[in-house]
XYZ file of C-alpha atoms in Angstrom:
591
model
C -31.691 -16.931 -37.671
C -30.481 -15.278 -40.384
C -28.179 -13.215 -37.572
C -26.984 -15.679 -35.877
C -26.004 -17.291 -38.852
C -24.086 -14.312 -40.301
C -22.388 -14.121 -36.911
C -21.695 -17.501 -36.862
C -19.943 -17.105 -40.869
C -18.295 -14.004 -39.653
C -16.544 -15.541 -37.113
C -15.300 -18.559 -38.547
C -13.929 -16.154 -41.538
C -12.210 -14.712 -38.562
C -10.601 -17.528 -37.322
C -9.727 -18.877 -40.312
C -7.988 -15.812 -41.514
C -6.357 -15.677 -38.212
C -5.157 -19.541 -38.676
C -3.793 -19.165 -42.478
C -1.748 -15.266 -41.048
C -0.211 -16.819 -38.243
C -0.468 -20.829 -38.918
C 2.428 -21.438 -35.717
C 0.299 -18.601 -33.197
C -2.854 -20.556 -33.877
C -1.374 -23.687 -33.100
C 0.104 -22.600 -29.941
C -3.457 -21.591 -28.534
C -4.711 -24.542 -29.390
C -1.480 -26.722 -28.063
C -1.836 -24.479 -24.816
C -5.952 -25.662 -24.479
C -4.705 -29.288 -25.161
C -1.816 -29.113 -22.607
C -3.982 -27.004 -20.095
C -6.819 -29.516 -20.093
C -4.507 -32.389 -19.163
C -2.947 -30.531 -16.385
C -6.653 -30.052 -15.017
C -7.256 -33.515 -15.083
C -4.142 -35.045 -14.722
C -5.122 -33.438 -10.943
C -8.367 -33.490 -10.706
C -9.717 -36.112 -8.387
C -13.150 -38.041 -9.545
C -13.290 -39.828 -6.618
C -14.253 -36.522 -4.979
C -17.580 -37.125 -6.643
C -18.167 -39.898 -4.550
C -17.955 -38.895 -0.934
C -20.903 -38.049 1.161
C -20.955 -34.742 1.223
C -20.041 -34.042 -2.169
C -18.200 -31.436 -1.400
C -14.026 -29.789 -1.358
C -13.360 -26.734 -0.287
C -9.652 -26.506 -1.973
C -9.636 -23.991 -5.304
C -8.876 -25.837 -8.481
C -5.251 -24.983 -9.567
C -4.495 -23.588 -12.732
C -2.205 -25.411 -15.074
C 0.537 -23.006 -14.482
C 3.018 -24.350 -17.074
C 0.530 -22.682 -19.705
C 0.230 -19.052 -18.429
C 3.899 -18.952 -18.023
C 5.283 -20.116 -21.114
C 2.630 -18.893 -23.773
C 2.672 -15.037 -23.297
C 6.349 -15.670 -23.659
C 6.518 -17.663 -26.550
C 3.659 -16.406 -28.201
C 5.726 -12.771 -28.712
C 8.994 -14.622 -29.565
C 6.702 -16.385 -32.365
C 5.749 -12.902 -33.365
C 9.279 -11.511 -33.761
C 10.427 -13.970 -35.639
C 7.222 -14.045 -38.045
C 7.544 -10.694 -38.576
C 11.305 -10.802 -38.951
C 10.966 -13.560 -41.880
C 7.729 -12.577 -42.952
C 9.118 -11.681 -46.516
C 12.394 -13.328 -46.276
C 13.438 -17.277 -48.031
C 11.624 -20.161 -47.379
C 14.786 -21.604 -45.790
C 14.406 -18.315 -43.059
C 10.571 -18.994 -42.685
C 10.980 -22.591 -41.458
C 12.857 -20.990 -38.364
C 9.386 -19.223 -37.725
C 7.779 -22.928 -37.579
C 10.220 -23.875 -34.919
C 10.280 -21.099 -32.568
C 8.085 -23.041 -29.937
C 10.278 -25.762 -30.484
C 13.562 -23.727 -29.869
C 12.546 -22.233 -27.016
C 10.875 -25.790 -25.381
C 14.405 -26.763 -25.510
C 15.729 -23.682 -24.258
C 13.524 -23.759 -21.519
C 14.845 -27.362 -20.335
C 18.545 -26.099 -20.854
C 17.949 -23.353 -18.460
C 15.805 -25.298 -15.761
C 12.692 -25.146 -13.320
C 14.416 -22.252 -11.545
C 14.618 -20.142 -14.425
C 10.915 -19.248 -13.687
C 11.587 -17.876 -10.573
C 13.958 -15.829 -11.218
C 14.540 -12.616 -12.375
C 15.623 -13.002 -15.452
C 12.637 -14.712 -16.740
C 10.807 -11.729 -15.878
C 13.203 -9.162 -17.762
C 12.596 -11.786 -20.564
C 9.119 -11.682 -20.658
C 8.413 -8.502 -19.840
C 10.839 -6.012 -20.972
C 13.117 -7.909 -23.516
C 10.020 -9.886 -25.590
C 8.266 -6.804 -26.215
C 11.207 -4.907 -26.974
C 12.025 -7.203 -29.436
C 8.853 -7.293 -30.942
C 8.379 -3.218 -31.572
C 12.060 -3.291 -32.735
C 11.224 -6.410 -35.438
C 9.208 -4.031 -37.714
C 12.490 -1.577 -38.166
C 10.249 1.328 -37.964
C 12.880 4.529 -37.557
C 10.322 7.459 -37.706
C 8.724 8.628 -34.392
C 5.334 8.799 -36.178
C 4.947 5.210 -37.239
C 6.881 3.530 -34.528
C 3.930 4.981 -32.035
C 1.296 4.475 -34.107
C 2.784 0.516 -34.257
C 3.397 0.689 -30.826
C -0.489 1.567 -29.751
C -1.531 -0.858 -32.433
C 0.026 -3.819 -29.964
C -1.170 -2.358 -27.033
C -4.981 -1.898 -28.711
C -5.001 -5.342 -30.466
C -3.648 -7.142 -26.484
C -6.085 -4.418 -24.995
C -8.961 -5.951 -26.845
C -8.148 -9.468 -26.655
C -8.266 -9.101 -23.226
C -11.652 -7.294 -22.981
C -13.233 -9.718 -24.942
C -11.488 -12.653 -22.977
C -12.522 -11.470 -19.917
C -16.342 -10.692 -20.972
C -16.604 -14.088 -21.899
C -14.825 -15.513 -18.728
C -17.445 -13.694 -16.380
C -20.442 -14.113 -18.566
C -19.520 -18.092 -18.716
C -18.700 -18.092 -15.061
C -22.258 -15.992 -14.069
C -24.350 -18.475 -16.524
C -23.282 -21.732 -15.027
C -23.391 -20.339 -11.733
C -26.527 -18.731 -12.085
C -28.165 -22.276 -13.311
C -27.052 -24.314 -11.096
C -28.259 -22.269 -8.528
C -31.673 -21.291 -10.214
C -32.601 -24.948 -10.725
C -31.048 -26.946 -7.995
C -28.174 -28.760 -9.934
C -26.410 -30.558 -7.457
C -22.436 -30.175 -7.705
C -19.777 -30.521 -5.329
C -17.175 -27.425 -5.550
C -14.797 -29.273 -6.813
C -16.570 -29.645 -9.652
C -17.396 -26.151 -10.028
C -13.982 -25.068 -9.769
C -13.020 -27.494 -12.027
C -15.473 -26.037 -14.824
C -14.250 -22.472 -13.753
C -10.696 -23.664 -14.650
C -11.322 -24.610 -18.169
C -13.695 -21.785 -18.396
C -10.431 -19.558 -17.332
C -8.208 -22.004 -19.421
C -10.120 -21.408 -22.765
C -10.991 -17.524 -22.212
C -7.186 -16.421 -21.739
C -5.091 -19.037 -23.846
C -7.135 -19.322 -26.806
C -9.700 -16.621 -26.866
C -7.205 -13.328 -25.805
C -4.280 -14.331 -28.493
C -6.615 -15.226 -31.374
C -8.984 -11.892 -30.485
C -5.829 -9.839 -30.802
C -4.609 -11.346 -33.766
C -7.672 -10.965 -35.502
C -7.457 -7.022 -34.617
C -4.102 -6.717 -35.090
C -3.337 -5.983 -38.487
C -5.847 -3.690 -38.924
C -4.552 -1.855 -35.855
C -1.281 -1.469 -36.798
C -2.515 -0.330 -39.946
C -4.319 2.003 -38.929
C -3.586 5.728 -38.351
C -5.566 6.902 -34.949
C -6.870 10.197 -34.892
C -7.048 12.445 -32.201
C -10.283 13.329 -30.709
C -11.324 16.155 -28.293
C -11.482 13.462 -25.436
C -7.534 12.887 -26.299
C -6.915 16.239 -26.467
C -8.447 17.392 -23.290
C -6.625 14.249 -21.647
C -2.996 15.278 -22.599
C -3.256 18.976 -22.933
C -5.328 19.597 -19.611
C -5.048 16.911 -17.581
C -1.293 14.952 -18.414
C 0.994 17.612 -19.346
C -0.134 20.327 -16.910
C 0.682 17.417 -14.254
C 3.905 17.104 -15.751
C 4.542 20.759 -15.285
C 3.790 20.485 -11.667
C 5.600 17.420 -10.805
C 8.790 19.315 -12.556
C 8.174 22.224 -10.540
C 8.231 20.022 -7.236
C 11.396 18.275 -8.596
C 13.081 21.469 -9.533
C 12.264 23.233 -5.726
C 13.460 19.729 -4.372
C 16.612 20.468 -6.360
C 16.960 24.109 -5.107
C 16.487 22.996 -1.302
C 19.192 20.558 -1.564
C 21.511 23.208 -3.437
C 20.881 25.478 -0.006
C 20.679 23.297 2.505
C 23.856 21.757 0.837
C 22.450 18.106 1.478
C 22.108 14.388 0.014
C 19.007 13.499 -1.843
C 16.784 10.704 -0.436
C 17.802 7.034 -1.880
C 13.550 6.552 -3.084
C 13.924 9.747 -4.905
C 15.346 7.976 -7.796
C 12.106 6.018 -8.154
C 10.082 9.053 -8.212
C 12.077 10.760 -11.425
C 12.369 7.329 -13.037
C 8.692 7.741 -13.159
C 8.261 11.163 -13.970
C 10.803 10.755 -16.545
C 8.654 7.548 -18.222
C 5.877 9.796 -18.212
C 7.332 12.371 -19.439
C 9.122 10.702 -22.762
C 5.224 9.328 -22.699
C 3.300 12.045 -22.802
C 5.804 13.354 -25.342
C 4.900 10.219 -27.786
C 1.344 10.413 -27.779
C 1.552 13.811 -28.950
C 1.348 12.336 -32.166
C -2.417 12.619 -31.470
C -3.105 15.778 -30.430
C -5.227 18.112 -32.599
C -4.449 20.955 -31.074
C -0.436 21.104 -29.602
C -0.162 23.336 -26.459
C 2.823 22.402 -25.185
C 4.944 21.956 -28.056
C 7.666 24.832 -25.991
C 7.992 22.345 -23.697
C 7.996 18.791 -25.502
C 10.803 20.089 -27.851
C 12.655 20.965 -25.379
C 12.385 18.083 -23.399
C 16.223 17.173 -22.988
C 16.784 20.329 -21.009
C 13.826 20.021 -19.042
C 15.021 16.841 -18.082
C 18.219 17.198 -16.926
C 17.816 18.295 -13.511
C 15.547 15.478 -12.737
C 18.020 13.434 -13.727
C 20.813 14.712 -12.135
C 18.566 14.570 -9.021
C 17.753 10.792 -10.179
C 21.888 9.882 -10.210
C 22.308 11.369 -6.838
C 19.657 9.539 -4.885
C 20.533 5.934 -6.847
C 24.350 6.866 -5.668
C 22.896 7.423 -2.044
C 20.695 4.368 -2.274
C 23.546 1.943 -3.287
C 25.985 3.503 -0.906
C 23.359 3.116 1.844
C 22.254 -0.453 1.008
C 24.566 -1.875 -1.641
C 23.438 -3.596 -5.135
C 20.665 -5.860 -5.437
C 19.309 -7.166 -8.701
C 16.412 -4.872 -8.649
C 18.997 -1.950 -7.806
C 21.363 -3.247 -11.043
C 18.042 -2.455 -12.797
C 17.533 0.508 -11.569
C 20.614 1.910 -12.632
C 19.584 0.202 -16.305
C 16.749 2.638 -15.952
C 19.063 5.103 -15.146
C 21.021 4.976 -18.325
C 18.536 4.044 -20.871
C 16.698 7.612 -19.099
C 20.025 9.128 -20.051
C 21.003 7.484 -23.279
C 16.954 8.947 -24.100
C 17.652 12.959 -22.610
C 20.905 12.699 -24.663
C 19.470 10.810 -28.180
C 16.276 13.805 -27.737
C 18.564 16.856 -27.572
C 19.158 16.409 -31.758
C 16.433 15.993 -34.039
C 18.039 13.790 -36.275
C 18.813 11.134 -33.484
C 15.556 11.633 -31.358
C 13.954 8.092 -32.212
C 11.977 6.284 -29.757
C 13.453 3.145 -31.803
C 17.254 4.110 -30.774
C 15.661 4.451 -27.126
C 14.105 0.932 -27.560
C 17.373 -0.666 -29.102
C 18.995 0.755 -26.130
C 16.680 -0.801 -23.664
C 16.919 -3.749 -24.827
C 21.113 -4.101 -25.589
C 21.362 -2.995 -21.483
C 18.619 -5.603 -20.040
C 19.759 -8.485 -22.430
C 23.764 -7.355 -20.864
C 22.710 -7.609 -17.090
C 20.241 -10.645 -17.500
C 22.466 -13.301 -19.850
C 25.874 -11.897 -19.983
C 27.718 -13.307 -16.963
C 29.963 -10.725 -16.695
C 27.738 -8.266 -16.641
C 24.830 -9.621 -14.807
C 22.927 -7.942 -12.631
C 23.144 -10.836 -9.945
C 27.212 -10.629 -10.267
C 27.464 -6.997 -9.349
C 24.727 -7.562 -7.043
C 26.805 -10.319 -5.000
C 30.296 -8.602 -5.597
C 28.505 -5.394 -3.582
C 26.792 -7.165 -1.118
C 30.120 -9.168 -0.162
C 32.548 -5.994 0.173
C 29.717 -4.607 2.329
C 29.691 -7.194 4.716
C 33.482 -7.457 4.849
C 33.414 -3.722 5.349
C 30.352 -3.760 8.116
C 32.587 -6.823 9.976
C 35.032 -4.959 10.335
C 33.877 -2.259 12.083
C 32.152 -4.343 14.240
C 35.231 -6.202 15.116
C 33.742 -9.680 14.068
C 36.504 -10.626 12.030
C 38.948 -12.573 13.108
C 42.606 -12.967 12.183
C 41.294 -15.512 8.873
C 39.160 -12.782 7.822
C 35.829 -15.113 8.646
C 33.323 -14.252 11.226
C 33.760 -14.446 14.440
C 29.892 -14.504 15.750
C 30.698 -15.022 19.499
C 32.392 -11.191 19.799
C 28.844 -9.678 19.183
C 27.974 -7.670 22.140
C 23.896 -7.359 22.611
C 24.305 -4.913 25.209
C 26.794 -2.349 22.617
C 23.887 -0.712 21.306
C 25.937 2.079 19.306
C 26.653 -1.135 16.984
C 22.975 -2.446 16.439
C 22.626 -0.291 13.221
C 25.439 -1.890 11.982
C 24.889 -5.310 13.212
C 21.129 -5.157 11.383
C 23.314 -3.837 8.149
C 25.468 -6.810 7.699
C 22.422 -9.140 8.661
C 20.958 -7.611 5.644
C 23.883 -8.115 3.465
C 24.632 -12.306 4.688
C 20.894 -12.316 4.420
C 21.092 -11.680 0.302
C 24.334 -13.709 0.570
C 22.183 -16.473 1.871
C 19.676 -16.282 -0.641
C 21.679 -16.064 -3.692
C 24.799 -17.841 -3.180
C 25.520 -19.971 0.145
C 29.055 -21.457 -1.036
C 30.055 -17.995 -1.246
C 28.590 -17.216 2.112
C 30.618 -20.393 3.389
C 33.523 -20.003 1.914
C 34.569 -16.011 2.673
C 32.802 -15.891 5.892
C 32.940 -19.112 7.618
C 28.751 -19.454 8.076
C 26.299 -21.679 6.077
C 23.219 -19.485 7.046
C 22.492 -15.453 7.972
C 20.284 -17.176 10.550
C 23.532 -17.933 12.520
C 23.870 -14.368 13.516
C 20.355 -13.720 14.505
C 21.050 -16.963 17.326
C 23.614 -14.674 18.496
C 20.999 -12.446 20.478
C 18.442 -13.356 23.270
C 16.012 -10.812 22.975
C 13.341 -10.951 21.162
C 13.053 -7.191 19.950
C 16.598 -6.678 19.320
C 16.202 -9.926 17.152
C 13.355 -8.804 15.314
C 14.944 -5.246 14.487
C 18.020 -7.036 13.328
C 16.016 -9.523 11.162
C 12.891 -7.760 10.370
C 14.338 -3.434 10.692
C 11.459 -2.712 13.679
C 12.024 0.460 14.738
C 13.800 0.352 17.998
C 15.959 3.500 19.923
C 19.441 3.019 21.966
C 17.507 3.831 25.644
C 15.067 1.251 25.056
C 17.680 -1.575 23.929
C 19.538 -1.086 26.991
C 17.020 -2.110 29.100
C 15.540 -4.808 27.145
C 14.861 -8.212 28.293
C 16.610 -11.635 27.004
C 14.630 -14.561 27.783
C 16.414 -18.701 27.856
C 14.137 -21.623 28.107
C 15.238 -25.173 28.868
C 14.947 -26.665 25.160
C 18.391 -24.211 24.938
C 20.087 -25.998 27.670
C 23.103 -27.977 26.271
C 25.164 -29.643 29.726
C 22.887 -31.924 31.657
C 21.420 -31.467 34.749
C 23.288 -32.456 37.902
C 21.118 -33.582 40.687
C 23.804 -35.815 42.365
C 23.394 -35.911 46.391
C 19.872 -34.399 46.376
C 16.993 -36.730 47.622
C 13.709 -34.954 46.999
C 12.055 -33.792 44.028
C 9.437 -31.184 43.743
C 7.215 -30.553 40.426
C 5.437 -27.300 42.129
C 2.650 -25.708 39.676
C 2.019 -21.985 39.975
C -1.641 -22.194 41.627
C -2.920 -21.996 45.001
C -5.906 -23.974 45.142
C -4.277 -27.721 44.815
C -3.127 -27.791 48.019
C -1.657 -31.203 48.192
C 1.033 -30.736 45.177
C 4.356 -28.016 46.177
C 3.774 -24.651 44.626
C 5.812 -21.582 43.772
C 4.885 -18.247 43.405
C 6.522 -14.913 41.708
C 4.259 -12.109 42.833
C 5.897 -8.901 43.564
C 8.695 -10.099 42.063
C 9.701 -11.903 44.722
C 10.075 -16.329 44.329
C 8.926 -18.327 46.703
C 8.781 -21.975 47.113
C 6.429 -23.827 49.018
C 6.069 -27.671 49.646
C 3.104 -29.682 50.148
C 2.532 -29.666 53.534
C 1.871 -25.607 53.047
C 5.528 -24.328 54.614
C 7.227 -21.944 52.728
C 10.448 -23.769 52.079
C 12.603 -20.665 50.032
C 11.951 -16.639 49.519
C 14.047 -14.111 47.522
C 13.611 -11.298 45.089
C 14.635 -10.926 41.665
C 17.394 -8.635 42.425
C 18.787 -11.253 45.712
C 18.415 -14.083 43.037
C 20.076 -12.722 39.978
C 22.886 -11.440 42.513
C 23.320 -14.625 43.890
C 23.439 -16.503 41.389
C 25.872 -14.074 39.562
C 28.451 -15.109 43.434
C 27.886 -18.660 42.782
C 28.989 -19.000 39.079
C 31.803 -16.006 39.910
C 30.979 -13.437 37.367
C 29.977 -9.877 37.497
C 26.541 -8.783 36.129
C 28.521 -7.046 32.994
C 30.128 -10.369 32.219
C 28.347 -11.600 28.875
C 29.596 -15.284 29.374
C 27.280 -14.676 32.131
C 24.007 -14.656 29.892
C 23.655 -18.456 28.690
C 20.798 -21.031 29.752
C 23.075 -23.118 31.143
C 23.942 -20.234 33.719
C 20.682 -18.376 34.473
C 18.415 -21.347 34.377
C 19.177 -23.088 38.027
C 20.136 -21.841 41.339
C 22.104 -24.219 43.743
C 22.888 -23.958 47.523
C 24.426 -26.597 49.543
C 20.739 -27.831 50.337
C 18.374 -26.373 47.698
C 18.355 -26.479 43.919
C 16.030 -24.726 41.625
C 15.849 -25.025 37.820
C 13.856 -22.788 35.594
C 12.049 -23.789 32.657
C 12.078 -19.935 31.149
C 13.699 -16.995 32.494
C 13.629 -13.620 31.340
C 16.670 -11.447 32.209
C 16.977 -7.517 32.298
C 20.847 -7.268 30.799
C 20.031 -3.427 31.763
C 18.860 -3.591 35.275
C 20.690 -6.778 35.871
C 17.873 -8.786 37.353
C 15.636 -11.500 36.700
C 12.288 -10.150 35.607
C 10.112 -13.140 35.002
C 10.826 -16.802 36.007
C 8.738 -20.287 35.145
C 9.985 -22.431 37.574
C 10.013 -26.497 36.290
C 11.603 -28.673 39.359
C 13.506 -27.899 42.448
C 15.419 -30.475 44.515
C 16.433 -30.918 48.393
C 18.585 -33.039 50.065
């Protein structure tokens, strides 16, 4: 007893330390439990209980509003507490209406702010950022000391939240299983969303605020399991990865060659790791590799050299995206880093983090500057440039869809290039897409082609070569057909199936690529091959085989004589071989 009951003091000491440090942070766990729990039953269904079998076998939903606004506002909270932490009682009262502010700010900006980009960059680069720079720490020493004190107080939180998630979730479980409880799943999944609910907005944030001013007081020590880590492990990997980028660099210098466009990604990485590494020397006992940490700005270059020439052949290859605008952010705060490191005096992980954070708030707020107005000004001039070497421009400077050629294959590179562009076009901006190109949707060109695999390599990138797109297959069906069917001075109509056995209906047949119609009383009524048909019915509609007004439904679905007339419900054409190659056949007619 007396055990529990110290626990039991401990703990509440805890919390109310934590609630009298950060009063507004408190509140917002509890205001996220509050808000959560209504969600939960705001859509839970009691009536569930009812039914016979007691039972649902939908997942309960997490209230989603709370997970996405509290990481967020809890570390804008933060900044601002630690910003006015010693400052006027006038600047402290801001800190009391930070959730307020940005409740407001979240309306102003709308449902599809969550979606977006931006919101991400918010919450996971800028907030942080934001919250290391808030404590104006210059020195390297203390500003990664502060900076593993965050990452060990969240770290924590979240190992304690998550013990008590699964040990809630396995004792529940294991009782109502042990002694015969009945419950539907709904209800189960409705007491593993509060369990989640309570472990991960109130638990995790008040756990790490509990631990966090000790942590970022505190001054970690290295140990021999840190040392061995970075000295044998980390920065001998290091030395091998900038070995393989340096050969990399020499084989392009001989071969006289571009980089590959994902080779950018790769020294971002390296480069990450590398300024890394270089931080958490702070911990190291013993320093090894001290030659090559203080040197790291030259060590570095050639990676990044490497890095600029594969993000110049990526966006010349592909154009600007969002993600790619960010990638060139990387880019610069990489350089802005290998420059700020080759002086001691201005080698401070905080000018590296100011950085960061000036660049990302530029491309995600600033209009000018945004990452989704370079992104849309790229992708535009590459589909202007792409249409015009297709030829699909017309004299307005719109497309002209009907030009596209499915049999050109030289072009289907091309044509799968400026799908990709209108495709981002489409996604982003539509009234853009309208108004310089003449087309509401991408979709628009992909109707432009009957076969299926050239389709799917334009919309999808499937690999496909030249030899096998000329001879591939379009296929029409009726549901394409747009003219009526004519069946004026025929008298009989035949619905013939496709089996032998019935033999009192008219039947067709297709084997050895041959059609043949029979009618009920067993005579064989019609006979040609593929080749005779698609031939024939290329004389009677007066166009040659390479014609492509040739290739609609309207034309390769029916075949009419002076006595006999045939119409297809599919039809699948070789544009190659010129030649039907499969054929459905729905109704044909005689006089």
């Amino acid at each position: 007893m007396n055990r529990l009951k110290k626990f039991l003091t401990d703990t509440a000491d805890s919390l109310l330390r934590v609630a009298l440090r950060y009063p507004v942070e408190a509140a917002l766990c509890i205001y996220a439990c509050i808000f959560g729990a209504i969600q939960i039953e705001w859509s839970f269904d009691y009536h569930m209980l009812l039914a016979a079998d007691g039972a649902a076998t939908e997942m309960r939903q997490l209230p989603h509003g709370v997970f996405t606004m509290l990481p967020l506002t809890m570390l804008a909270t933060l900044i601002v507490h630690t910003l006015v932490g010693r400052a006027s009682r006038a600047w402290r009262t801001l800190y009391l209406l930070v959730p307020l502010l940005l409740t407001i700010a979240s309306w102003l900006l709308g449902k599809e702010w969550f979606g977006t980009s931006r919101f991400f960059i918010t919450s996971a680069v800028l907030a942080p950022l934001g919250l290391l720079m808030a404590r104006r720490t210059l020195p390297n020493g203390p500003f990664v000391r502060q900076t593993l004190g965050y990452i060990r107080a969240a770290a924590v939180g979240g190992i304690f939240a998550l013990t008590a998630m699964l040990s809630a979730m396995a004792i529940y479980h294991s009782v109502i299983y042990i002694f015969n409880i009945p419950a539907s799943w709904e209800v189960r999944n409705l007491v593993d969303s509060y369990i989640v609910l309570f472990s991960w907005a109130l638990l995790w944030p008040l756990t790490a605020l509990a631990r966090l001013d000790g942590y970022l007081s505190d001054e970690p020590q290295g140990t021999k399991t840190t040392d061995t880590l970075l000295n044998w492990i980390l920065a001998p990997a290091l030395l091998v990865y900038a070995a393989i980028l340096y050969l990399y660099c020499l084989q392009i210098l001989f071969t006289w060659s571009l980089p590959k466009g994902g080779v950018a990604y790769l020294v971002f990485g390296f480069t990450m790791a590398l300024f890394t590494v270089k931080a958490l020397q702070e911990l190291v006992v013993q320093r090894r590799y001290d030659w090559f940490f203080d040197r790291i700005s030259i060590f570095a270059l050639p990676p990044l050299v490497l890095f600029w020439a594969g993000v110049m052949q990526r966006v010349g290859d592909y154009g600007l995206t969002d993600w790619r605008v960010y990638l060139i952010v990387c880019g610069a705060i990489m350089t802005a880093a290998v420059a700020l490191f080759a002086a001691r005096r201005t080698g401070r992980y905080y000018y590296i983090a100011a950085t960061a954070f000036v660049l990302f708030f530029l491309t995600a707020y600033i209009p000018r500057f945004s990452a989704t107005a370079f992104s849309l000004r790229s992708q535009t001039a590459r589909a202007e440039r792409l249409a015009g070497q297709t030829g699909l421009l017309d004299e307005s400077g719109r497309l002209d869809l009907s030009r596209i050629d499915e049999r050109d294959t030289a072009q289907l590179k091309r044509y799968r290039e400026l799908y990709a562009s209108l495709d981002y076009l489409d996604d982003h901006d539509t009234l853009l897409l309208a108004d310089r190109f003449g087309i509401a949707r991408s979709r628009e060109l992909l109707g432009r082609f009957h076969s299926d695999r050239i389709r799917d390599y334009i919309q999808w990138g499937y690999e496909l070569d030249t030899a096998e797109a000329a001879a591939l297959t379009s296929s029409y069906s009726n549901s394409e057909l747009r003219a009526p069917l004519r069946i004026d001075g025929y008298r009989y109509c035949y619905a013939p199936v496709s089996f032998s056995y019935n033999n009192g209906s008219s039947r067709y047949t297709t084997s050895g690529d041959t059609l043949r119609l029979y009618l009920p009383d067993g005579r064989e009524l019609f006979r040609r091959s593929f080749d005779e048909l698609f031939t024939e019915r290329c004389d009677q509609l007066l166009y040659w085989p390479d014609d492509e007004p040739l290739y609609t439904a309207d034309n390769l679905l029916f075949y009419r004589t002076d006595s006999l007339l045939i119409s297809f419900s599919w039809a699948e054409v070789s544009r190659g071989k010129h030649r039907y190659v499969a054929l459905n056949v729905d109704k044909f007619y005689t006089k």
